[in-house]
Every structure is written in structure tokens, then in C-alpha cells.
Short mmCIF file of N, CA and C in Angstrom, two decimals:
data_model
loop_
_atom_site.label_atom_id
_atom_site.label_comp_id
_atom_site.label_asym_id
_atom_site.label_seq_id
_atom_site.Cartn_x
_atom_site.Cartn_y
_atom_site.Cartn_z
N MET A 36 119.45 101.17 111.71
CA MET A 36 118.30 100.68 110.72
C MET A 36 117.47 100.59 110.89
N SER A 37 115.76 101.16 110.94
CA SER A 37 114.89 100.78 111.33
C SER A 37 114.66 99.51 110.41
N SER A 38 113.60 98.58 110.44
CA SER A 38 113.10 97.48 110.61
C SER A 38 111.42 97.77 108.99
N ALA A 39 111.23 99.34 109.17
CA ALA A 39 110.07 99.45 108.54
C ALA A 39 110.50 100.72 108.09
N ILE A 40 110.13 100.85 107.18
CA ILE A 40 109.74 102.10 106.09
C ILE A 40 108.68 102.92 105.54
N PRO A 41 108.51 103.73 106.62
CA PRO A 41 107.70 104.83 106.49
C PRO A 41 106.44 105.11 104.97
N ALA A 42 105.48 104.66 104.81
CA ALA A 42 104.91 104.95 103.23
C ALA A 42 104.21 106.45 102.97
N HIS A 43 105.31 107.41 102.92
CA HIS A 43 104.29 108.55 102.70
C HIS A 43 103.88 108.46 101.78
N ALA A 44 104.56 108.43 100.33
CA ALA A 44 104.17 108.82 99.08
C ALA A 44 102.73 108.20 98.42
N PRO A 45 101.47 109.03 97.99
CA PRO A 45 100.59 108.57 97.60
C PRO A 45 100.47 107.50 97.01
N TYR A 46 101.32 107.24 96.25
CA TYR A 46 100.90 105.42 95.07
C TYR A 46 101.96 104.95 95.27
N THR A 47 102.47 104.10 95.61
CA THR A 47 103.36 103.03 96.01
C THR A 47 103.07 101.33 94.89
N ARG A 48 104.32 101.67 93.82
CA ARG A 48 103.69 100.51 92.88
C ARG A 48 104.64 99.31 93.42
N LEU A 49 103.99 98.26 93.25
CA LEU A 49 104.51 97.37 94.24
C LEU A 49 104.61 96.00 93.16
N PHE A 50 105.82 95.50 93.36
CA PHE A 50 105.86 94.07 92.01
C PHE A 50 105.72 92.54 92.90
N PRO A 51 105.40 91.93 92.39
CA PRO A 51 105.63 90.42 92.80
C PRO A 51 106.64 89.73 92.84
N ARG A 52 107.40 89.22 93.25
CA ARG A 52 108.74 88.27 92.86
C ARG A 52 109.08 86.76 92.62
N GLN A 53 109.04 86.20 90.94
CA GLN A 53 109.60 84.84 91.36
C GLN A 53 108.30 83.67 90.74
N GLY A 54 107.11 84.14 91.44
CA GLY A 54 106.14 83.32 91.12
C GLY A 54 105.94 82.45 92.24
N ASN A 55 106.87 82.71 93.18
CA ASN A 55 107.10 81.82 94.24
C ASN A 55 105.65 81.53 94.96
N SER A 56 105.50 79.81 95.42
CA SER A 56 104.22 79.17 96.23
C SER A 56 105.17 79.13 97.87
N THR A 57 103.79 79.61 97.83
CA THR A 57 103.77 79.99 99.57
C THR A 57 102.40 78.86 99.90
N ASP A 58 102.43 78.78 101.44
CA ASP A 58 102.12 78.05 102.40
C ASP A 58 100.49 78.22 101.86
N SER A 59 99.52 79.00 101.38
CA SER A 59 98.63 79.41 101.51
C SER A 59 98.42 79.46 99.70
N CYS A 60 99.39 79.49 98.69
CA CYS A 60 98.95 79.57 97.80
C CYS A 60 99.85 78.78 96.65
N LYS A 61 99.32 78.01 96.09
CA LYS A 61 100.30 77.06 96.03
C LYS A 61 100.33 76.94 94.12
N ASP A 62 100.64 76.24 93.46
CA ASP A 62 100.60 75.93 92.15
C ASP A 62 98.99 75.41 91.77
N GLY A 63 98.14 75.29 91.33
CA GLY A 63 96.68 75.05 91.48
C GLY A 63 95.30 75.43 92.16
N SER A 64 96.29 76.34 93.07
CA SER A 64 95.19 77.52 93.69
C SER A 64 94.52 78.46 93.04
N PRO A 65 93.05 78.04 93.43
CA PRO A 65 92.04 78.88 93.25
C PRO A 65 93.12 80.53 93.54
N VAL A 66 93.04 81.56 92.03
CA VAL A 66 92.79 83.32 92.55
C VAL A 66 92.15 84.04 92.81
N ASP A 67 92.29 85.25 93.24
CA ASP A 67 91.05 86.29 92.77
C ASP A 67 90.68 86.74 91.19
N GLY A 68 92.13 86.35 90.44
CA GLY A 68 92.10 87.42 89.13
C GLY A 68 91.42 86.29 87.91
N PRO A 69 91.27 87.20 86.48
CA PRO A 69 91.92 86.00 85.01
C PRO A 69 92.64 84.88 85.78
N GLY A 70 92.04 83.99 85.09
CA GLY A 70 92.58 82.73 85.39
C GLY A 70 92.31 81.63 86.40
N GLU A 71 91.19 81.83 87.17
CA GLU A 71 90.77 80.85 87.72
C GLU A 71 92.29 80.25 89.26
N LYS A 72 93.33 79.90 88.51
CA LYS A 72 94.22 78.80 89.15
C LYS A 72 95.57 79.61 88.77
N LEU A 73 96.54 79.24 90.29
CA LEU A 73 97.64 79.53 89.40
C LEU A 73 97.95 78.53 88.85
N ASN A 74 98.85 79.43 87.72
CA ASN A 74 99.50 77.83 86.84
C ASN A 74 101.36 78.47 87.45
N GLY A 75 101.57 78.04 88.15
CA GLY A 75 103.71 77.79 88.36
C GLY A 75 104.55 78.57 88.00
N GLU A 76 104.30 77.08 86.07
CA GLU A 76 104.87 77.71 85.13
C GLU A 76 104.71 79.21 85.13
N ALA A 77 103.31 79.64 84.93
CA ALA A 77 103.45 80.96 84.09
C ALA A 77 104.12 81.88 84.48
N ALA A 78 103.45 81.00 86.27
CA ALA A 78 103.81 82.67 86.79
C ALA A 78 105.98 83.09 87.32
N ALA A 79 106.17 81.58 87.41
CA ALA A 79 108.15 81.87 87.35
C ALA A 79 108.02 82.30 85.77
N GLU A 80 107.35 81.91 84.56
CA GLU A 80 108.34 83.10 83.56
C GLU A 80 107.40 84.41 83.65
N ALA A 81 106.96 84.78 84.14
CA ALA A 81 106.13 86.47 84.20
C ALA A 81 106.87 86.88 85.08
N HIS A 82 107.94 86.04 86.36
CA HIS A 82 108.63 86.47 87.45
C HIS A 82 110.10 86.30 87.98
N GLN A 83 111.28 86.48 86.67
CA GLN A 83 112.25 86.16 86.56
C GLN A 83 113.04 86.52 87.69
N ILE A 84 113.90 86.05 88.02
CA ILE A 84 114.81 86.42 89.71
C ILE A 84 116.08 87.58 88.35
N ASP A 85 116.03 89.25 89.09
CA ASP A 85 117.43 89.02 87.89
C ASP A 85 118.81 89.29 89.11
N ALA A 86 119.61 88.41 88.59
CA ALA A 86 120.78 87.24 89.51
C ALA A 86 121.62 88.74 89.91
N LYS A 87 121.42 89.77 89.39
CA LYS A 87 122.57 90.86 89.53
C LYS A 87 122.14 91.92 90.39
N ALA A 88 120.49 91.88 90.85
CA ALA A 88 119.63 92.64 90.92
C ALA A 88 120.62 92.84 92.42
N VAL A 89 120.80 94.24 93.19
CA VAL A 89 121.21 95.09 93.77
C VAL A 89 120.18 95.19 95.41
N PHE A 90 120.32 94.49 96.19
CA PHE A 90 119.53 94.95 97.66
C PHE A 90 119.80 96.53 98.53
N GLY A 91 118.70 97.32 98.63
CA GLY A 91 119.03 98.05 100.02
C GLY A 91 118.81 97.39 101.07
N SER A 92 117.46 96.79 100.81
CA SER A 92 117.09 96.16 102.51
C SER A 92 116.62 94.94 101.62
N ARG A 93 116.17 93.71 102.96
CA ARG A 93 115.78 92.68 102.13
C ARG A 93 114.29 92.66 104.01
N ALA A 94 113.22 91.77 103.41
CA ALA A 94 112.62 91.37 104.21
C ALA A 94 111.77 92.40 105.38
N VAL A 95 111.94 93.61 104.93
CA VAL A 95 110.78 94.99 105.88
C VAL A 95 109.47 95.25 105.78
N SER A 96 109.04 95.43 106.65
CA SER A 96 107.32 95.98 106.74
C SER A 96 107.72 97.49 106.20
N ILE A 97 106.55 98.01 105.14
CA ILE A 97 106.29 99.24 105.24
C ILE A 97 105.07 99.34 105.90
N LYS A 98 105.74 100.58 106.74
CA LYS A 98 104.11 101.05 107.97
C LYS A 98 103.57 102.22 106.58
N THR A 99 102.03 102.60 107.10
CA THR A 99 101.28 103.18 107.36
C THR A 99 101.79 104.18 108.15
N PHE A 100 101.01 105.86 107.61
CA PHE A 100 101.15 106.70 109.13
C PHE A 100 100.47 106.41 110.31
N ASP A 101 99.49 105.38 110.48
CA ASP A 101 98.45 105.24 111.12
C ASP A 101 99.13 104.13 111.86
N GLY A 102 99.73 103.21 111.07
CA GLY A 102 101.14 101.71 112.12
C GLY A 102 100.54 100.82 111.50
N LYS A 103 99.85 100.72 110.45
CA LYS A 103 99.39 99.72 109.56
C LYS A 103 100.06 98.92 108.52
N CYS A 104 100.85 97.91 108.61
CA CYS A 104 101.61 97.27 107.12
C CYS A 104 101.11 96.79 105.96
N LEU A 105 101.75 97.54 104.91
CA LEU A 105 101.23 97.27 103.85
C LEU A 105 100.94 95.17 103.81
N THR A 106 99.98 94.84 102.78
CA THR A 106 99.88 93.25 103.06
C THR A 106 99.69 92.78 102.11
N ILE A 107 100.39 91.50 101.48
CA ILE A 107 99.61 91.38 99.96
C ILE A 107 98.80 89.99 100.12
N ASN A 108 98.34 89.70 99.05
CA ASN A 108 97.19 88.47 99.18
C ASN A 108 98.41 87.77 97.71
N PRO A 109 99.13 86.68 98.26
CA PRO A 109 99.52 85.76 97.03
C PRO A 109 98.48 84.92 95.80
N CYS A 110 97.28 84.94 96.48
CA CYS A 110 96.17 84.22 95.41
C CYS A 110 95.20 85.29 95.75
N GLY A 111 96.00 86.79 95.36
CA GLY A 111 94.74 87.40 94.67
C GLY A 111 94.91 88.47 93.58
N GLY A 112 95.77 87.75 92.70
CA GLY A 112 96.02 88.25 91.76
C GLY A 112 95.37 87.08 90.95
N ASP A 113 96.40 87.33 89.54
CA ASP A 113 96.19 86.46 88.02
C ASP A 113 97.15 85.15 87.93
N PHE A 114 96.52 83.68 87.34
CA PHE A 114 96.93 83.03 87.14
C PHE A 114 98.44 82.77 87.07
N ARG A 115 98.57 84.24 87.23
CA ARG A 115 100.43 84.51 87.01
C ARG A 115 100.90 84.80 88.23
N GLN A 116 99.97 85.53 89.09
CA GLN A 116 100.89 86.19 89.92
C GLN A 116 101.08 87.41 89.72
N ASN A 117 100.14 87.66 88.84
CA ASN A 117 100.22 89.39 88.58
C ASN A 117 99.35 89.93 89.02
N LEU A 118 98.85 91.58 89.23
CA LEU A 118 97.60 92.61 89.72
C LEU A 118 97.47 92.15 90.94
N ILE A 119 98.31 91.58 91.94
CA ILE A 119 98.35 90.99 93.41
C ILE A 119 98.22 91.85 93.84
N PRO A 120 96.79 92.73 94.47
CA PRO A 120 96.52 93.13 95.63
C PRO A 120 97.15 94.02 96.51
N VAL A 121 97.64 94.76 97.17
CA VAL A 121 97.85 95.45 98.00
C VAL A 121 97.25 96.27 99.04
N GLN A 122 96.76 95.89 100.25
CA GLN A 122 96.13 96.43 101.77
C GLN A 122 97.23 96.56 102.74
N THR A 123 96.57 97.63 103.22
CA THR A 123 96.98 97.61 105.60
C THR A 123 96.20 96.10 105.89
N THR A 124 97.05 96.76 106.51
CA THR A 124 96.65 95.34 107.73
C THR A 124 97.05 95.96 109.33
N ALA A 125 96.59 94.97 110.44
CA ALA A 125 97.58 95.32 111.43
C ALA A 125 98.47 94.72 111.32
N CYS A 126 99.88 94.94 111.63
CA CYS A 126 101.30 95.00 111.59
C CYS A 126 101.43 93.20 112.30
N ASP A 127 101.95 91.93 111.75
CA ASP A 127 101.92 91.23 112.82
C ASP A 127 103.63 90.32 111.58
N VAL A 128 104.75 90.62 112.94
CA VAL A 128 106.23 90.28 112.60
C VAL A 128 105.98 88.88 111.59
N ALA A 129 105.21 88.11 112.33
CA ALA A 129 105.23 87.40 112.27
C ALA A 129 104.27 86.76 110.43
N ASP A 130 104.17 87.59 110.03
CA ASP A 130 103.32 87.43 108.93
C ASP A 130 104.52 87.71 107.33
N ASN A 131 104.82 86.55 106.51
CA ASN A 131 105.57 86.74 105.31
C ASN A 131 104.92 87.50 104.02
N LYS A 132 103.74 87.78 104.62
CA LYS A 132 103.21 88.82 103.50
C LYS A 132 103.68 90.19 103.89
N GLN A 133 103.84 90.15 105.01
CA GLN A 133 103.96 91.99 104.76
C GLN A 133 105.91 92.23 104.45
N ASN A 134 106.47 91.51 104.52
CA ASN A 134 107.82 91.94 104.36
C ASN A 134 108.09 92.19 102.36
N PHE A 135 108.96 93.05 102.73
CA PHE A 135 108.98 93.56 101.16
C PHE A 135 110.54 94.11 100.83
N ASP A 136 110.77 93.46 99.92
CA ASP A 136 112.60 94.11 99.80
C ASP A 136 112.99 94.82 98.65
N ILE A 137 113.79 95.81 98.89
CA ILE A 137 113.74 96.77 98.10
C ILE A 137 115.01 97.09 97.59
N ILE A 138 114.51 96.74 95.69
CA ILE A 138 116.33 97.13 95.15
C ILE A 138 116.66 98.10 94.71
N THR A 139 117.17 98.51 94.88
CA THR A 139 118.01 99.47 94.38
C THR A 139 119.02 99.67 92.53
N LYS A 140 119.28 98.74 92.37
CA LYS A 140 120.15 97.90 90.95
C LYS A 140 119.84 97.07 90.46
N GLY A 141 119.26 97.07 89.17
CA GLY A 141 118.64 95.60 88.33
C GLY A 141 118.13 96.18 86.96
N LYS A 142 117.93 94.86 86.24
CA LYS A 142 117.90 95.37 84.93
C LYS A 142 116.55 95.82 84.58
N HIS A 143 115.32 95.65 85.65
CA HIS A 143 114.18 96.76 85.97
C HIS A 143 113.65 97.84 86.12
N ILE A 144 115.27 98.47 86.71
CA ILE A 144 114.92 99.57 87.24
C ILE A 144 115.72 101.00 85.52
N GLN A 145 114.56 101.59 85.54
CA GLN A 145 115.13 102.54 84.01
C GLN A 145 115.69 103.88 84.49
N GLN A 146 115.25 104.19 85.44
CA GLN A 146 116.04 106.07 86.27
C GLN A 146 117.22 105.61 87.40
N GLU A 147 117.88 106.53 86.91
CA GLU A 147 119.75 106.13 88.30
C GLU A 147 119.07 105.91 89.19
N ASP A 148 118.28 107.00 90.13
CA ASP A 148 117.79 106.74 91.42
C ASP A 148 116.94 106.09 91.69
N GLY A 149 116.34 105.04 90.74
CA GLY A 149 114.91 103.96 91.23
C GLY A 149 115.35 103.24 91.93
N MET A 150 113.91 102.55 92.41
CA MET A 150 114.12 101.86 93.09
C MET A 150 113.17 101.09 93.05
N LEU A 151 112.85 99.38 93.12
CA LEU A 151 111.93 98.74 93.25
C LEU A 151 111.73 98.01 94.70
N ILE A 152 109.17 97.98 95.13
CA ILE A 152 109.33 97.68 96.44
C ILE A 152 108.96 95.69 95.75
N VAL A 153 109.30 94.84 96.35
CA VAL A 153 109.04 93.69 95.47
C VAL A 153 108.62 93.39 96.73
N SER A 154 107.67 92.12 96.61
CA SER A 154 107.40 91.03 97.91
C SER A 154 108.49 90.36 98.21
N ALA A 155 108.13 89.86 99.23
CA ALA A 155 109.87 89.03 99.90
C ALA A 155 109.48 87.98 99.77
N LEU A 156 108.39 87.66 99.87
CA LEU A 156 107.26 85.91 99.96
C LEU A 156 108.80 85.11 98.45
#
């Protein structure tokens, strides 16, 4: 199995997971979106883990057709870590902001063959 999933679709919706703090974005850190600073309590409430989720893959990078990787900025969204932008950057295996989990079953999947792609942070 490849550790990278090619991104062929013109639109991919990515969801941040669990409001976890990272080395670069902790409770109280400035955010780019509404709210000015990350509120860890609000982020945890907004991104509750589905304990029954089934993972198809964990911590995979998603590469574009030109070999770049999807990357998130955990402080790029609002105070709840919603609206986090996804951009393409040079791939770096040491950059955990390029790791994503593929969830194939869970409470947030509405279609039988649906899946979610979430940041592995």
C-alpha cells in the first residue's frame, strides 16, 4: 500500500480533528481567522473524537499531480480551529502538518461509501 494518496478530485474537503494543540499552535496562540486567539476548550468541543470511527489509513500524505503535498496551518483558522486552510507545499516526511487520516465509517459519514479526510494532528 502506498503511503500517499493522489489528489485527483477537483475538490477535497478536509476537516481538522480534536482541537489538539501542536508545537506551533497552543491554547492562546494567535489565529488568522475570527477570534484572534486559539481557545483550546472551544476547539475540543468543536472537534470531538468519534470513538467508533473506522480508519482506512492513518498518517498518510496526500500528493498533488505535480508531487507537492497537502499541508495545513493549525493556526490558520478561527479560535475553534475551524476553517483551517489547506495548501500545497514541498513534501517533507518530518512535517506532521502533512499527515492525514482517512476515516471510512463513523458518526459523521452520511453516505454508505463515504469517507472523511482529517488532519492527523
